[in-house]
Amino acid sequence: MVKTKIKDYLTKNKSSYIGHYRLHGSVKTNAFEYKFRYYTRDQQFREISVYLTIDCSNDEINHTFSVRLNNEEEKYILKDALETICLFEDHKTILHSHILEVYIRSKSELQFLEPQDYRNILDYLEYHKGVNEEVIEEFYGFFMPYIRYLLKIGSYHKLFGSMELLLDRIVYEYEWDGASSKFLDRQYQLHMPYIYQILKSLIEKLDDLKKSNSEELVELFQHIFSCERFSLLLVTNYQLPEDLDKRFLEFFGQALESLQNQKSLAVRYVLSMYQEEDNQEVAFDILRFVMEDILVFANHQVERSIGDRIIEEKGYNFIIRLFTRDYNTFVFVCFPISSFPEKYHTIIRLELETAIRYYAARMDHDRYRLSSFEQVANINRLLLENYKEYYKNGKE
């Protein structure tokens, strides 16, 4: 009944406008009432929330915003919220709205719930408390016992359904423009330690899964690899023990090869191990990708951790080799010279001095003057910041 009413409303009120607010969380308070929390960010990336209540108990859909927004923005939020309700109604649940809050407060670990129930628990927590480490930890206090139970009884189909619903909720990226940089909203990095443990447990059950659920397992990993930063964080920072890694590569190598055309860096990185090839080129490309994000986004902890893992694998000399290839001096903005061991400092200084002569010569050409000037200015800053004492002593 509710779903039919919503579909009729959406059919009559079509709009292609894309608003500025994004969903933070939601809760169903009774059979016909739903509450949503949406948010945006200002120029200083501070969060601004707006609350929406939708009542579907009458012939008409009634809605109330906590603050007045412009007409187009309100229509966009309402449309998005109604589409979310349709997703609610598509899945079976055990925890009805009037007992969800009681269940969460009781810290119960009942294991007979449905996948949508856990999605609703996460939505409820984020609606009331936002997105933070404490909320994520509280959510997995419910979700991990459920996953362990499904693994124990071999209910893999329900497990994969739960994971797909979770990934649909947490794997997103929203860009916000600030005065001088951008902010990339995401929450999957907070879930990553738990996601890794679940995937590790699944690979431990690989022999059982190959018999009946191999397609669902492949689809799950394809879902993961559809998000570049999410999958890069997983494959670089959360590596499997050697015995499981070998089994994973043997099983997923062929499946991942089908994704090669997507030019995914994470897929290329894993395939280089599966095909036992030198992954130097893909490692260079990962660092270039990471550098671009570090220079653009004010919050780049995820990218930093990916880059640090590549450095740990390849060594600091690998960064210097990237610089000599690209002559992009911003590599030392993303990976500061001060973070390099002392033995590399002279090598870097000599490379920077060579680079400044190269870019100085290019400035004679109109086509390269502006980009060369930017590089020269950056080299001068790097040399003054990191080798001040050296040049103070009259060295050239």
Coordinates of C-alpha atoms in Angstrom, one line a residue:
M1 CA 0.0 0.0 0.0
V2 CA 2.7 2.5 1.0
K3 CA 4.9 1.5 -1.9
T4 CA 2.1 1.9 -4.4
K5 CA 1.2 5.3 -3.0
I6 CA 4.9 6.4 -3.3
K7 CA 5.3 5.2 -6.8
D8 CA 2.2 7.1 -7.9
Y9 CA 3.6 10.3 -6.2
L10 CA 7.0 9.8 -7.9
T11 CA 5.3 9.3 -11.3
K12 CA 3.4 12.5 -11.0
N13 CA 6.3 14.5 -9.6
K14 CA 9.3 13.7 -11.8
S15 CA 12.4 15.8 -11.6
S16 CA 16.0 15.6 -12.9
Y17 CA 17.3 18.2 -10.4
I18 CA 20.3 16.9 -8.3
G19 CA 20.4 18.6 -4.9
H20 CA 23.2 19.4 -2.6
Y21 CA 22.0 17.4 0.4
R22 CA 22.9 13.8 1.1
L23 CA 21.4 11.1 3.2
H24 CA 22.9 10.6 6.7
G25 CA 20.5 8.1 8.2
S26 CA 16.8 7.2 8.6
V27 CA 14.4 5.4 10.9
K28 CA 10.8 4.1 10.5
T29 CA 8.9 5.2 13.6
N30 CA 5.6 3.3 12.8
A31 CA 3.8 1.6 10.0
F32 CA 3.3 4.8 8.1
E33 CA 5.9 7.4 9.4
Y34 CA 9.5 7.7 8.4
K35 CA 12.2 10.1 9.6
F36 CA 15.3 11.1 7.6
R37 CA 18.4 13.1 8.3
Y38 CA 20.1 14.8 5.4
Y39 CA 23.2 17.0 5.4
T40 CA 25.4 19.3 3.4
R41 CA 28.7 21.0 4.2
D42 CA 29.6 24.7 4.1
Q43 CA 32.7 26.3 2.7
Q44 CA 34.7 25.3 5.8
F45 CA 33.3 21.7 5.4
R46 CA 31.2 22.0 8.6
E47 CA 28.2 19.7 8.5
I48 CA 24.7 21.2 8.3
S49 CA 21.8 18.8 8.9
V50 CA 18.1 19.0 8.0
Y51 CA 15.5 16.5 9.2
L52 CA 12.5 15.3 7.2
T53 CA 9.4 13.5 8.4
I54 CA 7.2 11.7 6.0
D55 CA 3.7 10.5 6.8
C56 CA 2.0 8.0 4.5
S57 CA -1.1 7.3 6.6
N58 CA -3.5 9.4 4.5
D59 CA -4.4 9.5 0.9
E60 CA -1.8 12.2 0.3
I61 CA 1.9 11.9 1.3
N62 CA 2.5 14.6 3.9
H63 CA 6.0 15.8 4.7
T64 CA 7.7 18.2 7.1
F65 CA 11.2 19.7 7.0
S66 CA 12.9 20.9 10.1
V67 CA 14.0 24.0 8.3
R68 CA 12.8 25.7 5.1
L69 CA 14.9 25.1 2.0
N70 CA 14.4 26.3 -1.5
N71 CA 11.6 24.5 -3.4
E72 CA 13.9 22.5 -5.8
E73 CA 16.1 21.3 -2.9
E74 CA 13.1 20.1 -0.9
K75 CA 11.7 18.3 -3.9
Y76 CA 15.0 16.5 -4.4
I77 CA 15.3 15.4 -0.8
L78 CA 11.7 14.2 -0.7
K79 CA 12.1 12.3 -3.9
D80 CA 15.3 10.6 -2.6
A81 CA 13.7 9.8 0.7
L82 CA 10.7 8.2 -1.0
E83 CA 12.9 6.1 -3.2
T84 CA 14.7 5.0 0.0
I85 CA 11.4 4.0 1.6
C86 CA 10.6 1.8 -1.5
L87 CA 13.9 0.0 -0.8
F88 CA 12.8 -0.5 2.8
E89 CA 9.6 -2.1 1.7
D90 CA 11.3 -4.4 -0.8
H91 CA 13.0 -6.5 1.9
K92 CA 11.6 -8.6 4.7
T93 CA 12.3 -7.5 8.3
I94 CA 11.8 -9.1 11.7
L95 CA 12.4 -6.0 13.9
H96 CA 9.3 -3.8 13.5
S97 CA 9.7 -0.1 14.0
H98 CA 8.3 0.0 17.6
I99 CA 10.9 -2.6 18.9
L100 CA 14.0 -1.5 16.9
E101 CA 15.1 1.1 19.5
V102 CA 14.5 -1.4 22.4
Y103 CA 16.5 -4.0 20.6
I104 CA 19.5 -1.7 20.0
R105 CA 19.4 -0.5 23.6
S106 CA 19.4 -4.1 24.9
K107 CA 22.6 -4.8 22.9
S108 CA 21.0 -8.1 21.9
E109 CA 22.8 -10.5 19.7
L110 CA 19.8 -12.5 18.4
Q111 CA 20.7 -14.3 15.2
F112 CA 17.3 -14.9 13.6
L113 CA 17.0 -11.4 12.0
E114 CA 16.9 -10.6 8.3
P115 CA 19.6 -8.7 6.3
Q116 CA 17.5 -5.6 6.1
D117 CA 17.2 -5.5 9.9
Y118 CA 20.9 -4.8 10.1
R119 CA 20.7 -2.2 7.4
N120 CA 18.0 -0.6 9.5
I121 CA 20.1 -0.8 12.6
L122 CA 22.9 1.1 10.9
D123 CA 20.5 3.7 9.5
Y124 CA 19.0 4.2 13.0
L125 CA 22.4 4.7 14.6
E126 CA 23.6 7.1 11.9
Y127 CA 20.3 9.1 12.1
H128 CA 20.7 9.7 15.8
K129 CA 24.5 9.8 16.2
G130 CA 26.0 10.6 12.8
V131 CA 29.0 8.7 11.3
N132 CA 31.9 8.1 13.5
E133 CA 34.1 5.3 14.9
E134 CA 31.9 4.7 17.9
V135 CA 28.8 4.3 15.8
I136 CA 30.5 1.9 13.5
E137 CA 31.9 -0.1 16.4
E138 CA 28.4 -0.3 17.9
F139 CA 26.9 -1.5 14.6
Y140 CA 29.3 -4.3 14.3
G141 CA 28.6 -5.4 17.8
F142 CA 25.3 -6.5 16.3
F143 CA 26.5 -7.5 12.8
M144 CA 29.6 -9.6 13.4
P145 CA 27.9 -12.2 15.7
Y146 CA 25.2 -12.5 13.0
I147 CA 27.8 -13.0 10.3
R148 CA 29.6 -15.6 12.4
Y149 CA 26.3 -17.4 13.0
L150 CA 25.6 -17.5 9.2
L151 CA 29.0 -18.9 8.5
K152 CA 28.6 -21.5 11.2
I153 CA 25.3 -22.8 9.8
G154 CA 26.4 -22.4 6.2
S155 CA 23.6 -19.9 5.3
Y156 CA 25.8 -18.3 2.7
H157 CA 23.0 -16.9 0.5
K158 CA 21.6 -14.8 3.4
L159 CA 25.2 -13.8 4.3
F160 CA 25.8 -12.5 0.7
G161 CA 22.5 -10.6 0.8
S162 CA 23.5 -9.0 4.1
M163 CA 26.9 -7.9 2.6
E164 CA 25.4 -6.5 -0.6
L165 CA 22.9 -4.4 1.4
L166 CA 25.7 -3.2 3.7
L167 CA 28.0 -2.3 0.7
D168 CA 25.1 -0.4 -1.0
R169 CA 24.9 1.7 2.2
I170 CA 28.5 2.4 3.0
V171 CA 30.4 2.5 -0.3
Y172 CA 29.7 6.1 -1.5
E173 CA 31.8 9.2 -2.1
Y174 CA 30.5 12.7 -2.0
E175 CA 32.6 15.7 -3.1
W176 CA 32.2 19.1 -1.4
D177 CA 33.8 22.3 -2.7
G178 CA 35.5 24.6 -0.2
A179 CA 37.2 27.9 -0.5
S180 CA 40.6 26.5 -1.6
S181 CA 40.2 22.7 -1.6
K182 CA 37.6 19.9 -1.7
F183 CA 36.3 17.4 0.9
L184 CA 35.6 13.8 0.0
D185 CA 32.9 12.4 2.2
R186 CA 33.0 8.6 2.7
Q187 CA 32.7 6.1 5.5
Y188 CA 34.0 2.8 4.1
Q189 CA 37.4 3.3 5.7
L190 CA 35.7 3.0 9.1
H191 CA 34.2 -0.3 8.1
M192 CA 37.3 -1.7 6.5
P193 CA 38.8 -3.7 9.4
Y194 CA 35.4 -5.5 9.8
I195 CA 34.9 -6.0 6.1
Y196 CA 38.4 -7.6 5.9
Q197 CA 37.6 -10.0 8.7
I198 CA 34.4 -11.1 6.9
L199 CA 36.1 -11.5 3.6
K200 CA 38.9 -13.5 5.3
S201 CA 36.3 -15.8 6.9
L202 CA 34.7 -16.3 3.5
I203 CA 37.9 -17.2 1.8
E204 CA 38.6 -19.7 4.6
K205 CA 35.3 -21.3 3.5
L206 CA 36.2 -21.2 -0.2
D207 CA 35.9 -25.0 -0.8
D208 CA 32.3 -25.0 0.5
L209 CA 31.4 -21.8 -1.4
K210 CA 32.8 -23.1 -4.7
K211 CA 30.2 -25.9 -4.6
S212 CA 27.1 -23.7 -4.4
N213 CA 27.7 -20.0 -4.0
S214 CA 30.7 -19.2 -6.2
E215 CA 28.8 -16.8 -8.4
E216 CA 27.6 -14.8 -5.4
L217 CA 31.1 -14.7 -4.0
V218 CA 32.5 -13.4 -7.3
E219 CA 29.7 -10.8 -7.5
L220 CA 30.5 -9.6 -4.0
F221 CA 34.1 -9.0 -4.9
Q222 CA 33.1 -7.3 -8.2
H223 CA 31.0 -5.0 -6.1
I224 CA 34.0 -4.2 -3.9
F225 CA 36.2 -3.6 -6.9
S226 CA 33.7 -1.2 -8.5
C227 CA 34.9 1.5 -6.2
E228 CA 38.5 2.4 -6.9
R229 CA 39.6 4.0 -3.6
F230 CA 37.7 1.4 -1.5
S231 CA 39.2 -1.5 -3.3
L232 CA 42.7 0.0 -3.3
L233 CA 42.5 0.5 0.4
L234 CA 41.5 -3.1 0.8
V235 CA 44.1 -4.8 -1.4
T236 CA 47.0 -2.6 -0.2
N237 CA 46.4 -2.3 3.5
Y238 CA 44.6 -5.6 4.4
Q239 CA 46.6 -8.4 2.8
L240 CA 45.6 -12.0 3.4
P241 CA 47.9 -14.6 5.1
E242 CA 50.0 -16.3 2.4
D243 CA 48.0 -19.6 2.3
L244 CA 44.7 -17.8 1.9
D245 CA 46.2 -15.3 -0.5
K246 CA 47.2 -18.1 -2.8
R247 CA 43.7 -19.7 -2.7
F248 CA 42.1 -16.3 -3.3
L249 CA 44.2 -15.6 -6.4
E250 CA 43.7 -19.0 -7.9
F251 CA 39.9 -18.7 -7.6
F252 CA 39.4 -15.0 -8.4
G253 CA 42.2 -14.6 -11.0
Q254 CA 39.9 -15.5 -13.9
A255 CA 37.0 -13.5 -12.5
L256 CA 39.1 -10.4 -12.1
E257 CA 40.5 -10.8 -15.6
S258 CA 37.0 -10.1 -16.8
L259 CA 37.2 -6.7 -15.1
Q260 CA 40.5 -5.6 -16.8
N261 CA 38.6 -3.4 -19.3
Q262 CA 37.5 -1.2 -16.4
K263 CA 41.2 -0.2 -16.0
S264 CA 40.8 -0.5 -12.2
L265 CA 44.1 0.0 -10.4
A266 CA 43.1 -2.4 -7.7
V267 CA 42.2 -5.1 -10.3
R268 CA 45.5 -4.5 -12.0
Y269 CA 47.4 -4.7 -8.7
V270 CA 45.8 -8.0 -7.8
L271 CA 46.2 -9.5 -11.3
S272 CA 49.9 -8.7 -11.3
M273 CA 50.2 -11.0 -8.3
Y274 CA 47.9 -13.6 -9.8
Q275 CA 49.9 -13.6 -13.1
E276 CA 53.1 -13.3 -11.1
E277 CA 54.1 -10.2 -13.1
D278 CA 56.2 -7.3 -12.0
N279 CA 53.7 -4.8 -10.6
Q280 CA 56.1 -1.8 -10.9
E281 CA 54.0 0.0 -13.5
V282 CA 50.7 -0.4 -11.6
A283 CA 52.4 0.7 -8.4
F284 CA 53.6 3.9 -10.2
D285 CA 50.0 4.5 -11.4
I286 CA 48.6 4.0 -7.9
L287 CA 51.0 6.6 -6.5
R288 CA 50.0 9.1 -9.3
F289 CA 46.4 8.5 -8.4
V290 CA 47.1 9.0 -4.7
M291 CA 49.1 12.2 -5.4
E292 CA 46.2 13.7 -7.3
D293 CA 43.8 13.0 -4.5
I294 CA 46.2 14.4 -1.8
L295 CA 46.6 17.6 -3.7
V296 CA 42.8 18.0 -4.3
F297 CA 41.2 16.8 -1.1
A298 CA 41.6 18.3 2.3
N299 CA 40.9 14.9 3.9
H300 CA 43.2 12.4 2.3
Q301 CA 44.0 9.9 5.1
V302 CA 42.8 7.0 2.9
E303 CA 45.1 8.0 0.1
R304 CA 48.0 8.6 2.4
S305 CA 47.6 5.1 3.9
I306 CA 47.5 3.6 0.3
G307 CA 50.7 5.5 -0.6
D308 CA 52.4 4.5 2.6
R309 CA 51.7 0.9 1.9
I310 CA 53.2 1.1 -1.6
I311 CA 56.3 2.8 -0.1
E312 CA 56.5 0.1 2.5
E313 CA 56.4 -2.6 -0.3
K314 CA 58.7 -0.8 -2.8
G315 CA 60.9 1.4 -0.6
Y316 CA 61.6 5.1 -0.6
N317 CA 63.8 4.8 -3.7
F318 CA 60.6 4.0 -5.6
I319 CA 59.3 7.5 -4.9
I320 CA 62.5 9.0 -6.2
R321 CA 62.3 6.9 -9.3
L322 CA 58.7 8.1 -9.9
F323 CA 60.0 11.7 -9.6
T324 CA 62.8 11.1 -12.2
R325 CA 60.2 9.6 -14.5
D326 CA 57.6 12.3 -14.3
Y327 CA 59.6 15.3 -13.0
N328 CA 56.5 16.2 -11.0
T329 CA 57.9 18.0 -8.0
F330 CA 54.6 17.7 -6.1
V331 CA 55.6 14.1 -5.3
F332 CA 57.6 15.7 -2.5
V333 CA 54.6 17.7 -1.4
C334 CA 52.5 14.5 -1.1
F335 CA 55.4 12.5 0.4
P336 CA 57.5 15.1 2.3
I337 CA 61.3 15.0 2.1
S338 CA 61.4 15.1 5.9
S339 CA 59.7 11.7 6.0
F340 CA 62.5 10.1 4.0
P341 CA 65.5 8.5 5.8
E342 CA 68.5 10.8 5.9
K343 CA 70.5 8.8 3.4
Y344 CA 68.1 9.8 0.6
H345 CA 68.2 13.6 1.3
T346 CA 71.3 14.3 -0.8
I347 CA 70.0 12.2 -3.7
I348 CA 66.7 14.1 -3.6
R349 CA 68.5 17.5 -3.5
L350 CA 70.6 16.6 -6.6
E351 CA 67.4 15.5 -8.5
L352 CA 65.6 18.7 -7.6
E353 CA 68.6 20.8 -8.8
T354 CA 68.6 18.9 -12.1
A355 CA 64.8 19.4 -12.4
I356 CA 65.0 23.2 -11.8
R357 CA 67.4 23.5 -14.7
Y358 CA 65.1 21.4 -16.9
Y359 CA 62.1 23.5 -16.1
A360 CA 64.0 26.8 -16.4
A361 CA 65.0 25.9 -19.9
R362 CA 61.3 25.0 -20.8
M363 CA 60.2 28.5 -19.7
D364 CA 61.5 29.9 -23.0
H365 CA 58.6 28.1 -24.7
D366 CA 55.2 29.8 -24.4
R367 CA 53.4 26.4 -24.4
Y368 CA 55.2 25.2 -21.2
R369 CA 55.9 28.6 -19.5
L370 CA 53.1 28.5 -17.0
S371 CA 53.4 24.8 -15.9
S372 CA 57.2 25.2 -15.7
F373 CA 56.9 28.3 -13.6
E374 CA 54.7 26.4 -11.1
Q375 CA 57.3 23.6 -10.9
V376 CA 60.2 26.0 -10.5
A377 CA 58.4 27.8 -7.7
N378 CA 57.7 24.5 -6.0
I379 CA 61.3 23.3 -6.3
N380 CA 62.6 26.6 -4.8
R381 CA 60.2 26.2 -1.9
L382 CA 61.2 22.5 -1.3
L383 CA 64.9 23.4 -1.4
L384 CA 64.5 26.3 1.0
E385 CA 62.4 24.3 3.4
N386 CA 64.5 21.2 3.4
Y387 CA 68.0 22.3 2.6
K388 CA 68.2 25.7 4.2
E389 CA 71.4 25.0 6.2
Y390 CA 73.1 23.5 3.1
Y391 CA 72.6 26.7 1.0
K392 CA 73.2 28.9 4.0
N393 CA 76.8 27.6 4.0
G394 CA 77.3 28.9 0.5
K395 CA 76.7 25.6 -1.4
E396 CA 75.3 25.9 -4.9

